[in-house]
mmCIF file of C-alpha atoms and ligand atoms in Angstrom:
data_model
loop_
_atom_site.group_PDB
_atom_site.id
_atom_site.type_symbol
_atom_site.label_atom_id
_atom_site.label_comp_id
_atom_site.label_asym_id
_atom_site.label_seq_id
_atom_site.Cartn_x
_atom_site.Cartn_y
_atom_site.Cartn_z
ATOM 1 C CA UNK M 1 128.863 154.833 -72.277
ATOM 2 C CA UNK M 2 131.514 153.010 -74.002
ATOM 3 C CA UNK M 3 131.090 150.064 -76.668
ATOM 4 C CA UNK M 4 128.235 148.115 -75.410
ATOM 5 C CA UNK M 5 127.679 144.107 -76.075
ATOM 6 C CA UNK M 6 125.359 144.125 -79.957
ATOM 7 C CA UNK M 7 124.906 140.248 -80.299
ATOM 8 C CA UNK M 8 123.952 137.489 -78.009
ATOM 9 C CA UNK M 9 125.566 135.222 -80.651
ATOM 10 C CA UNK M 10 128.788 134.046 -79.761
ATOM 11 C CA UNK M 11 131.388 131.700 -80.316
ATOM 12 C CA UNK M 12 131.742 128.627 -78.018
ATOM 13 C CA UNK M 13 135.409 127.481 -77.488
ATOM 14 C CA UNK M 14 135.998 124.583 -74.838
ATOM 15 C CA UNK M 15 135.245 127.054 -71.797
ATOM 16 C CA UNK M 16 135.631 129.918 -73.692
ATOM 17 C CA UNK M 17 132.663 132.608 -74.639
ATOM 18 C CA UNK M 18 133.706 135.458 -77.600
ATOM 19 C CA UNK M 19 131.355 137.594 -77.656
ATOM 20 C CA UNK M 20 131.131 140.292 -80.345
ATOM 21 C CA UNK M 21 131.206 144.471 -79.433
ATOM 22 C CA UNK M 22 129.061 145.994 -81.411
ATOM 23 C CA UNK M 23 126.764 149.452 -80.847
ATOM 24 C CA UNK M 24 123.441 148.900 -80.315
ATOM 25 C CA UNK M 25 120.421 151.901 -80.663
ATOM 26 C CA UNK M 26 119.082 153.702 -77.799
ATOM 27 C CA UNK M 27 115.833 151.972 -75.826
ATOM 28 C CA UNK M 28 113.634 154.766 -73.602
ATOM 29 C CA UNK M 29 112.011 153.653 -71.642
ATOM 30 C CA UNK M 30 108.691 155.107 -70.290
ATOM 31 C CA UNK M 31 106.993 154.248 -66.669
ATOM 32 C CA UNK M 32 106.659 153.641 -63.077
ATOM 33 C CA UNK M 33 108.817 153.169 -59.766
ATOM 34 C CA UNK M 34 107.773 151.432 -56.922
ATOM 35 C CA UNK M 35 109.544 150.720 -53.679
ATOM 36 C CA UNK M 36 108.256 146.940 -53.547
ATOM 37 C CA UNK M 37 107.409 145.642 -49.556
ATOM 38 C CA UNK M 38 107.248 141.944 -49.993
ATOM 39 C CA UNK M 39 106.385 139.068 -48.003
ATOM 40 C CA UNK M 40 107.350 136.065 -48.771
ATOM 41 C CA UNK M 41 105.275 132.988 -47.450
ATOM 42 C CA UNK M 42 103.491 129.805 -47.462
ATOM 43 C CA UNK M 43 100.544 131.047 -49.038
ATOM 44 C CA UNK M 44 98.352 134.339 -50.281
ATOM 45 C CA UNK M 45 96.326 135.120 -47.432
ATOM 46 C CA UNK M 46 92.350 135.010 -48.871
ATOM 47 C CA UNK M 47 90.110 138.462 -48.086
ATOM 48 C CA UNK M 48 89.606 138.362 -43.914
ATOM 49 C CA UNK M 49 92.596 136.080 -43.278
ATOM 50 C CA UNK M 50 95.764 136.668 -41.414
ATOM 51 C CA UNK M 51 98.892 134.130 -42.284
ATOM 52 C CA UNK M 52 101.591 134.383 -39.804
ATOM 53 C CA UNK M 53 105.128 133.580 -40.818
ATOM 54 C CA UNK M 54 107.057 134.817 -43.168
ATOM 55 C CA UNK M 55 109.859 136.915 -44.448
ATOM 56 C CA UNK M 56 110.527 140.306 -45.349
ATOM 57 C CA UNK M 57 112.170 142.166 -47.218
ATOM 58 C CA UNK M 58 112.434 145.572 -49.650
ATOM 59 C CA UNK M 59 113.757 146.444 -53.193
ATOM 60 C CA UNK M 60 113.298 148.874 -55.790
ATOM 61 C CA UNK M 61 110.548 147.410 -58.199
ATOM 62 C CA UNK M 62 107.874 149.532 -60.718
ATOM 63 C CA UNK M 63 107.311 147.564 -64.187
ATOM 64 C CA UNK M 64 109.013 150.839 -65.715
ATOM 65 C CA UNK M 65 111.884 151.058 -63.400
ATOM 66 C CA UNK M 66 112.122 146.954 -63.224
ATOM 67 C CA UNK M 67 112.497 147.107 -67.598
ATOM 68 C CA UNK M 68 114.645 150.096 -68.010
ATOM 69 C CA UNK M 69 117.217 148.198 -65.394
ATOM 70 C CA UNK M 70 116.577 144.890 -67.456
ATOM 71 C CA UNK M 71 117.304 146.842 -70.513
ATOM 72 C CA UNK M 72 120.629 148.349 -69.074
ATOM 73 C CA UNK M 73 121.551 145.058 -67.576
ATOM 74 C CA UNK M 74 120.994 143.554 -70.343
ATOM 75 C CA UNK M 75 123.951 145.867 -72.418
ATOM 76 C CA UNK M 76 121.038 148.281 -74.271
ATOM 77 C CA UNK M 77 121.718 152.487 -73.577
ATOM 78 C CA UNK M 78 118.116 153.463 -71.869
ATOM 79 C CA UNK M 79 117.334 156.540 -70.847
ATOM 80 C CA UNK M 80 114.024 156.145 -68.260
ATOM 81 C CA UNK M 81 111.530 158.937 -68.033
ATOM 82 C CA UNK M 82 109.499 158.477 -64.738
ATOM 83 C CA UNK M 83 108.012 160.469 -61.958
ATOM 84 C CA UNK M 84 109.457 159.946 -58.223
ATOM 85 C CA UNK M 85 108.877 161.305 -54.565
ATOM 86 C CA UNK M 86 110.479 163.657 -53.014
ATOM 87 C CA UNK M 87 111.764 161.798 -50.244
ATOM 88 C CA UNK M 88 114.078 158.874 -49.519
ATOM 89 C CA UNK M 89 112.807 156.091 -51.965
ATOM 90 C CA UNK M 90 112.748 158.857 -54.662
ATOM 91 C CA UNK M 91 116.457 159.506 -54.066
ATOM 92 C CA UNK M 92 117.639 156.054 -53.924
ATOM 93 C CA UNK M 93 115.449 154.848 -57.118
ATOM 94 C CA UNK M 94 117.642 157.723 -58.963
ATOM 95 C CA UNK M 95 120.784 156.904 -57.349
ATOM 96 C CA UNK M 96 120.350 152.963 -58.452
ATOM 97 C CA UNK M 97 119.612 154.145 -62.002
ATOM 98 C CA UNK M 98 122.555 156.064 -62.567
ATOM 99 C CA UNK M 99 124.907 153.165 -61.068
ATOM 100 C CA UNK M 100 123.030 150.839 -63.620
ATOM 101 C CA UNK M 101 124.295 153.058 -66.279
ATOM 102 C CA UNK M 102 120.453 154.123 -66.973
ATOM 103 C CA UNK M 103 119.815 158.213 -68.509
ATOM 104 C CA UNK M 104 118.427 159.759 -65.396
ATOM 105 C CA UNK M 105 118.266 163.462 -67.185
ATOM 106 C CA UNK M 106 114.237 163.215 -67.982
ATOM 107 C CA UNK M 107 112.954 161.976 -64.152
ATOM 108 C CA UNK M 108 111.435 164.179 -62.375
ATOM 109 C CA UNK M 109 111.212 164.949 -58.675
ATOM 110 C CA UNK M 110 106.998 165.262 -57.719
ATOM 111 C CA UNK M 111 106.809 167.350 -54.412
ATOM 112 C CA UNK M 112 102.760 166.569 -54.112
ATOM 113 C CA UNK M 113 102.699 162.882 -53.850
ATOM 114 C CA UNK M 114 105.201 160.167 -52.514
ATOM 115 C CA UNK M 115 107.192 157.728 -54.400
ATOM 116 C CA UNK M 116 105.344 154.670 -55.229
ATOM 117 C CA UNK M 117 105.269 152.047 -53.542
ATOM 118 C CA UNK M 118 104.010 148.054 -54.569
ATOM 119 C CA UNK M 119 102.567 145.609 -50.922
ATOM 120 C CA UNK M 120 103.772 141.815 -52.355
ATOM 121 C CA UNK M 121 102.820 138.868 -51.174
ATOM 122 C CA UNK M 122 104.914 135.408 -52.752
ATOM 123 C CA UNK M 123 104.060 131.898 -51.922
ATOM 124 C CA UNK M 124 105.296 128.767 -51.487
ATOM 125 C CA UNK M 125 104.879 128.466 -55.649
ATOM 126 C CA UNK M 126 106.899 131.961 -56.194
ATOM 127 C CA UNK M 127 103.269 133.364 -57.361
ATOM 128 C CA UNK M 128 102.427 137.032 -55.681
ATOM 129 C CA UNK M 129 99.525 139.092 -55.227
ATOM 130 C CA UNK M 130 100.563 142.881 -55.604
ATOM 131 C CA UNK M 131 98.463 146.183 -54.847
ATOM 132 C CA UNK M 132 100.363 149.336 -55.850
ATOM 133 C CA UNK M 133 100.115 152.793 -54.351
ATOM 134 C CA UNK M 134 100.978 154.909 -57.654
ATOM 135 C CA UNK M 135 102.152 157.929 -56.039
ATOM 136 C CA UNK M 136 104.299 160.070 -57.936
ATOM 137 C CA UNK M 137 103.522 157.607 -61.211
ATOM 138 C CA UNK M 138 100.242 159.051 -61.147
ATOM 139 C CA UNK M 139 101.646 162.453 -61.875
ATOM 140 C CA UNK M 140 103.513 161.660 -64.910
ATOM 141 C CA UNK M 141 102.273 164.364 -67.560
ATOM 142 C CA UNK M 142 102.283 165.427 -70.664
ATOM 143 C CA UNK M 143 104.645 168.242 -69.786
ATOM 144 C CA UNK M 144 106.743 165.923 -68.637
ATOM 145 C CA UNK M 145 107.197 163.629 -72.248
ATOM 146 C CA UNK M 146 107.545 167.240 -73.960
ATOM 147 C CA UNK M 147 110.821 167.793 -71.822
ATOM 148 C CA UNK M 148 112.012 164.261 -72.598
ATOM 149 C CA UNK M 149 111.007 164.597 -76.784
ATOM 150 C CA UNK M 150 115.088 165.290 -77.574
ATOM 151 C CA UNK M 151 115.608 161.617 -75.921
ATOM 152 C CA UNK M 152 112.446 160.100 -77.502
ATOM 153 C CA UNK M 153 113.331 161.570 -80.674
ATOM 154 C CA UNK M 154 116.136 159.267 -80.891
ATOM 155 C CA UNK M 155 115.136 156.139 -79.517
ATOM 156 C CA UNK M 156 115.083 153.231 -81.782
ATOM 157 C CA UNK M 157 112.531 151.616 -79.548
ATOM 158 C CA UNK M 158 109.863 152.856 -76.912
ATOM 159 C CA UNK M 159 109.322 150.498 -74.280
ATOM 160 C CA UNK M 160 105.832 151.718 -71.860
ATOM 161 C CA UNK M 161 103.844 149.583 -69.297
ATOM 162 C CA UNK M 162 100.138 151.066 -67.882
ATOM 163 C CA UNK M 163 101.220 151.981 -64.197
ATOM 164 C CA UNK M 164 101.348 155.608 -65.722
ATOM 165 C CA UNK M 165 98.100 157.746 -66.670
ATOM 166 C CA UNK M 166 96.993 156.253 -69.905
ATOM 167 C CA UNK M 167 97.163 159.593 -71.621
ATOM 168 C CA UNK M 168 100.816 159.697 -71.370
ATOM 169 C CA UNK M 169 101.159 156.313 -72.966
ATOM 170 C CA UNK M 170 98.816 157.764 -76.007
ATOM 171 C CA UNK M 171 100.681 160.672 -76.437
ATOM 172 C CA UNK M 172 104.414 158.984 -76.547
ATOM 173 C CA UNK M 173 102.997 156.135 -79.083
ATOM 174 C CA UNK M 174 101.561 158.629 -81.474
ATOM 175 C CA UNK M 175 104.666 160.842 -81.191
ATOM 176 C CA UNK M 176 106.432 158.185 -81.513
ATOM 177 C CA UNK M 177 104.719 156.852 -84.838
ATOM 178 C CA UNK M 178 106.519 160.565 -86.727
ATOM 179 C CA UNK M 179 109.874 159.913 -84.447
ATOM 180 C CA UNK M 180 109.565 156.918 -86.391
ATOM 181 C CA UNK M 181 110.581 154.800 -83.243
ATOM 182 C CA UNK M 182 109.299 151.336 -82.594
ATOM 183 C CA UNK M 183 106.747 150.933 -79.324
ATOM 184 C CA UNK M 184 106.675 147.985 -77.408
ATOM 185 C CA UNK M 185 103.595 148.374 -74.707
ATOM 186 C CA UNK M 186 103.488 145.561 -72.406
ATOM 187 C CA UNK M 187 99.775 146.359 -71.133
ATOM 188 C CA UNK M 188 100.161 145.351 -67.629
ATOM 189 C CA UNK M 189 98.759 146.076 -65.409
ATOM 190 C CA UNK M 190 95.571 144.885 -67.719
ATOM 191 C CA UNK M 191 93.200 147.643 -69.016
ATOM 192 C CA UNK M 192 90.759 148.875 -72.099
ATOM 193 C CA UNK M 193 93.621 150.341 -74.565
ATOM 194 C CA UNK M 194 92.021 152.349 -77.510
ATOM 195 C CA UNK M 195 91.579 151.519 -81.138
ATOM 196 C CA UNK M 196 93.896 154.347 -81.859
ATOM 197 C CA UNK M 197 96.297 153.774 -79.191
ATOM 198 C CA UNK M 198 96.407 149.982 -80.824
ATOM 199 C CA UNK M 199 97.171 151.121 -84.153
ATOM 200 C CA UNK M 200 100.032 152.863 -83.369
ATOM 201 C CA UNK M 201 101.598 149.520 -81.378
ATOM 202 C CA UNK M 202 104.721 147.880 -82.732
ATOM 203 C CA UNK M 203 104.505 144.996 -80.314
ATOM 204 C CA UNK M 204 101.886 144.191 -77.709
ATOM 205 C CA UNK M 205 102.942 141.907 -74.907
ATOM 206 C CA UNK M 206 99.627 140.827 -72.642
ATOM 207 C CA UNK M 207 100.064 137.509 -70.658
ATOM 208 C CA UNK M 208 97.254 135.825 -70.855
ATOM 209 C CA UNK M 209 95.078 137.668 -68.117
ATOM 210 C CA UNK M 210 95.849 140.538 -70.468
ATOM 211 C CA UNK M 211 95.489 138.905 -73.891
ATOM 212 C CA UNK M 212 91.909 137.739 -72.431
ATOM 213 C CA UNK M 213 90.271 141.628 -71.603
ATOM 214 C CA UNK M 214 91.730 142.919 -74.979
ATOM 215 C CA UNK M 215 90.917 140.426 -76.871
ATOM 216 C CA UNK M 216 87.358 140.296 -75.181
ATOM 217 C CA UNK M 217 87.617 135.785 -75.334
ATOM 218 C CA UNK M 218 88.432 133.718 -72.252
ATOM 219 C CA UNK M 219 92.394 132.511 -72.764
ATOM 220 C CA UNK M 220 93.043 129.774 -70.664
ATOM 221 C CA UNK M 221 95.752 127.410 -72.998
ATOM 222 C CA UNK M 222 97.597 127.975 -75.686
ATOM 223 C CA UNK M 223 94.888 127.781 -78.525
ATOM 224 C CA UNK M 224 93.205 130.270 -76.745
ATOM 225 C CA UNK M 225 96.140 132.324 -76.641
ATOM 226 C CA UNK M 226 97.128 132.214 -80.643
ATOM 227 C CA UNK M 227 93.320 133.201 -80.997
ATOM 228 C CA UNK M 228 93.354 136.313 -78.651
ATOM 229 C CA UNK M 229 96.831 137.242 -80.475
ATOM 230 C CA UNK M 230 94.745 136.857 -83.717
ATOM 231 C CA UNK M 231 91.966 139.064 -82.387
ATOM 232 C CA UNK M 232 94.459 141.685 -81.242
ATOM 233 C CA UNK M 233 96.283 141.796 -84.083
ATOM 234 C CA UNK M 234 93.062 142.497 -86.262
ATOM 235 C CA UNK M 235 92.393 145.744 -84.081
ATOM 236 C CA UNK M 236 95.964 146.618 -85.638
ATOM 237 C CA UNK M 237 98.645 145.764 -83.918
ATOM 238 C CA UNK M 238 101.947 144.795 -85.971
ATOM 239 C CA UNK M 239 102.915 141.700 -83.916
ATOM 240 C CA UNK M 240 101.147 140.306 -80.829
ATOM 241 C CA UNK M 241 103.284 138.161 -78.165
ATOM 242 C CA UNK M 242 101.415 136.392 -75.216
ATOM 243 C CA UNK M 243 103.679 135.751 -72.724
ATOM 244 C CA UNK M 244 102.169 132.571 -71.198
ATOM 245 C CA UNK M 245 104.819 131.836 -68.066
ATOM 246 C CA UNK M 246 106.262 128.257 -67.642
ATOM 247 C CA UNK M 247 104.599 127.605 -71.301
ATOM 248 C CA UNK M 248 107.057 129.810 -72.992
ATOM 249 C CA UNK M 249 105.267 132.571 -75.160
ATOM 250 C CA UNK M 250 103.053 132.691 -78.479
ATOM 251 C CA UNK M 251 104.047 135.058 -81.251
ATOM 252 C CA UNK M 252 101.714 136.438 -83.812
ATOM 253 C CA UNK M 253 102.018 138.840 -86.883
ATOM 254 C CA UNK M 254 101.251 138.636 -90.269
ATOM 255 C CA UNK M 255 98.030 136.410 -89.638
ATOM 256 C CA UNK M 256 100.481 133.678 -88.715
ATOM 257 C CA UNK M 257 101.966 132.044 -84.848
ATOM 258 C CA UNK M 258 104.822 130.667 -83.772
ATOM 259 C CA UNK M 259 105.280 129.137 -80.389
ATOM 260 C CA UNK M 260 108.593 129.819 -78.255
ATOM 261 C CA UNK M 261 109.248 127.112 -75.604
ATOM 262 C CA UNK M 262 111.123 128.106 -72.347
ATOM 263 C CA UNK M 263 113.478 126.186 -69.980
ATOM 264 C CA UNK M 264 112.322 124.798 -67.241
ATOM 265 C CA UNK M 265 113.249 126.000 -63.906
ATOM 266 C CA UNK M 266 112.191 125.893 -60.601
ATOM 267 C CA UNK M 267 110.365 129.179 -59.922
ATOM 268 C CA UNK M 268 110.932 131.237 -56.427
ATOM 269 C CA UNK M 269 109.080 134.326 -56.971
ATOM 270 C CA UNK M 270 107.961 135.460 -60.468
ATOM 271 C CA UNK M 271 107.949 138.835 -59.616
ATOM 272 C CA UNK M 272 109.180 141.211 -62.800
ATOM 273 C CA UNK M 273 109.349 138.022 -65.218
ATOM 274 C CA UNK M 274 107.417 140.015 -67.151
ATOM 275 C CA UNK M 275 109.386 143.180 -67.409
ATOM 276 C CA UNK M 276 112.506 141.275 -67.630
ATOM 277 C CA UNK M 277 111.094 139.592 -70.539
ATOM 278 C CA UNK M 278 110.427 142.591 -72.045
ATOM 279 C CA UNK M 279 113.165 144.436 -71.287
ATOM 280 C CA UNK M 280 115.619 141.683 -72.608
ATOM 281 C CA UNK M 281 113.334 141.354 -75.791
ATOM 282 C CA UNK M 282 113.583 145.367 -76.621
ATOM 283 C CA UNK M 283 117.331 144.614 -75.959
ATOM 284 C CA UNK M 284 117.514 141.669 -78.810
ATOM 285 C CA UNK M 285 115.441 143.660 -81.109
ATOM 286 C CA UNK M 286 117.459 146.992 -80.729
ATOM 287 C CA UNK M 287 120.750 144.884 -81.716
ATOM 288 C CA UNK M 288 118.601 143.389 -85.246
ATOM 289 C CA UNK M 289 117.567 139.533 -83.451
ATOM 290 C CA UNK M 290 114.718 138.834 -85.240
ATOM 291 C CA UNK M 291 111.369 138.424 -83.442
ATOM 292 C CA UNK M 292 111.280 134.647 -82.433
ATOM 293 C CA UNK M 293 115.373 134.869 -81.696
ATOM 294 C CA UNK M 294 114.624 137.836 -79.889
ATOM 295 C CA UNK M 295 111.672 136.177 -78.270
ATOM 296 C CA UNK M 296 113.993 133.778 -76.885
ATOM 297 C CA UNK M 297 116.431 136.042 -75.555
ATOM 298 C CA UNK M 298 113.743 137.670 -73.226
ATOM 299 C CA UNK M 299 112.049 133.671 -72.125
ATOM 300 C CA UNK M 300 115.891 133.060 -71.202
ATOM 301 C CA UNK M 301 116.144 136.389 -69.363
ATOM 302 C CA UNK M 302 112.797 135.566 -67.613
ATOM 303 C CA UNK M 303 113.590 132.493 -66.697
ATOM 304 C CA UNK M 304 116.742 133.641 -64.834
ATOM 305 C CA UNK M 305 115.010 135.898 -62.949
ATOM 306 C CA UNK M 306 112.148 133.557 -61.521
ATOM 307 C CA UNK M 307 114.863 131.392 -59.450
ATOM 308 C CA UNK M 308 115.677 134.529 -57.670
ATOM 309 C CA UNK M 309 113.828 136.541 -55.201
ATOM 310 C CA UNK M 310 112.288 140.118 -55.747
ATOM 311 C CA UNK M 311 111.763 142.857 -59.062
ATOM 312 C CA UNK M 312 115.063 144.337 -59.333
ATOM 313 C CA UNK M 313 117.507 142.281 -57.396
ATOM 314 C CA UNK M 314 116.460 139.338 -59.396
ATOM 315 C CA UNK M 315 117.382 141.194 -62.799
ATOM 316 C CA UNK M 316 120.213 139.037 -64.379
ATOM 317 C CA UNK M 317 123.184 140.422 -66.287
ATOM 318 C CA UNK M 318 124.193 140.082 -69.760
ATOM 319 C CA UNK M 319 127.287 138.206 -68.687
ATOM 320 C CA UNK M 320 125.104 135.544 -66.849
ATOM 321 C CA UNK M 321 122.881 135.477 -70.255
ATOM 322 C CA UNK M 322 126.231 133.882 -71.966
ATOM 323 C CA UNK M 323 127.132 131.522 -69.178
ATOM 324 C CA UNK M 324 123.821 130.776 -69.069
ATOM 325 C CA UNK M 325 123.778 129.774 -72.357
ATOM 326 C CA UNK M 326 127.174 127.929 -72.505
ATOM 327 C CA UNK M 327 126.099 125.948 -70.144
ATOM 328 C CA UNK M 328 122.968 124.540 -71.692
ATOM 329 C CA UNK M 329 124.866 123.888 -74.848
ATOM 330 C CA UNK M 330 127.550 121.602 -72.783
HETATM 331 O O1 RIB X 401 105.909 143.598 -62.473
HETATM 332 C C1 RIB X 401 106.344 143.592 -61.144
HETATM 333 C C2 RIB X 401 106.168 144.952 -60.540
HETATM 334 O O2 RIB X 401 104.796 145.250 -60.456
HETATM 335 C C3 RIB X 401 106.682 145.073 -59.133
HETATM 336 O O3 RIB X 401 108.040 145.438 -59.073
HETATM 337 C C4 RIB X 401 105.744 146.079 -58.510
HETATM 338 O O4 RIB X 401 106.357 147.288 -58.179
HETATM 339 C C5 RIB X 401 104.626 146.281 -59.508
HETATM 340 O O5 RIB X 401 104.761 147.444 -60.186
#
């Protein structure tokens, strides 16, 4: 690909944006692919309940898939390593990845299970309930990093998410540790993550749900937040960030926090907030932000992508980053 965008600093002239060219290291990034279903209604139906009316529609989601595109979007080189069907969603997820620039040498076509697929239910708030089918995610081996290890070898930064098997996402950190990459696991969906798997973690990125089971404390404001980011960090992670929503996010390292504020927006459907953030934040880091700038680049990115509906159709684009930004500094 040709000279991609290095800095999100630029120059603000009247109503004009310069933006500096610069080239910026390689992100790979390592997860799922969903085909999300989602429903988007009045409220989340509770267990027995049946809420009629609301709206449908599809679009290519996964947290892998929804980063790697943030990532690419966002002006980073990614290559994505993932597992799809055989069969029409698996096409089209590999189709969309190329025309988003993404490296689609390392997926790989599973001919036992289908492409996966994420049920999505938003409310009137833009909150969702989601239950994913893993499919061909499931599947993602071993074998299947050790075909990829050229790519991974020269990544600057591993990005990985836990809707792959968990032995995958041990295996890439500690090769990754003698690559001498930098990992970014966002541990979502939430589960028990290993002392050793911790230790080898650049950056950890829980929201709070996730910063509460690691951590093993309840997390339910802020303080509660820095404290779990403490506690994680002491199992041996380099630098902690809770992403905490509307409230911005918390960063931790060095036995020290600093709060990052976000804008306010009005939210339509959170979906992929997450993975945008973290996407957009791998971006900012790969280009040499430092951790709170770069911490800001990804709440900006986020909070683009919560006034639009769906995962990967609500991904913004580095250009709407800028105007973005110019026009919150008019
Ligand atoms: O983080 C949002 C994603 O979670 C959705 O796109 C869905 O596919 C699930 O993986």
């Amino acid at each position: 690909m040709a000279e991609r965008l290095n800095s999100f600093d630029q120059t603000i002239n009247k109503n004009c944006v310069i933006i500096s060219y610069m080239k910026s290291g390689k992100i790979v990034v390592v997860g799922s692919s969903n085909m999300d279903m989602v429903v988007k209604t009045d409220h989340i139906p509770v267990p027995g309940e049946t809420v009629l009316s609301g709206s449908f529609f599809m679009n290519p989601g996964g947290k892998g898939a929804n980063q790697a595109v943030a990532a690419a979007r966002l002006g980073a080189e990614v290559v994505f390593i993932s597992r799809l069907g055989n069969d029409i969603f698996g096409k089209q997820f590999s189709q969309l990845f190329s025309e988003e620039n993404i490296e689609t040498s390392y997926l790989v076509s599973d001919d036992n299970l289908p492409s996966g697929v994420a049920l999505i239910t938003v409310d009137k708030e833009g909150e969702n309930s989601i239950v994913v089918a893993a499919g061909a995610n499931a599947n993602l081996s071993i074998d299947d990093i050790n075909e990829a290890l050229p790519a991974i070898a020269e990544a600057q930064i591993i990005l990985m998410q836990l809707e792959i098997p968990m032995n995958v996402v041990e295996y890439v950190a500690a090769y990754a540790v003698s690559a001498k990459a930098k990992v970014i696991l966002n541990p979502a969906p939430a589960a028990p993550l290993s002392e050793e798997l911790l230790a080898r973690i650049d950056i950890l990125t829980p929201n709070e749900t996730e910063a509460s089971m690691i951590a093993g404390i309840p997390v339910n404001d802020i303080e509660d937040a820095q404290k779990a980011a403490l506690l994680i960090c002491r199992k041996g992670v380099k630098t902690v960030i809770v992403t905490l929503g509307s409230k911005g996010a918390v960063i931790c390292e060095n036995n020290r926090c600093t709060r990052v504020e976000t804008k306010k927006v009005l939210p339509l459907d959170t979906t992929a907030a997450g993975d945008v953030f973290n996407g957009a934040l791998a971006v900012a880091l790969s280009e040499g932000k430092d951790i709170v700038a770069a911490v800001r680049v990804a709440c900006d990115a986020a909070a683009i992508s919560v006034t639009r509906l769906g995962a990967q159709s609500s991904i913004p684009y580095r250009n709407e980053m800028i105007l973005n930004i110019a026009i919150n500094k008019q």
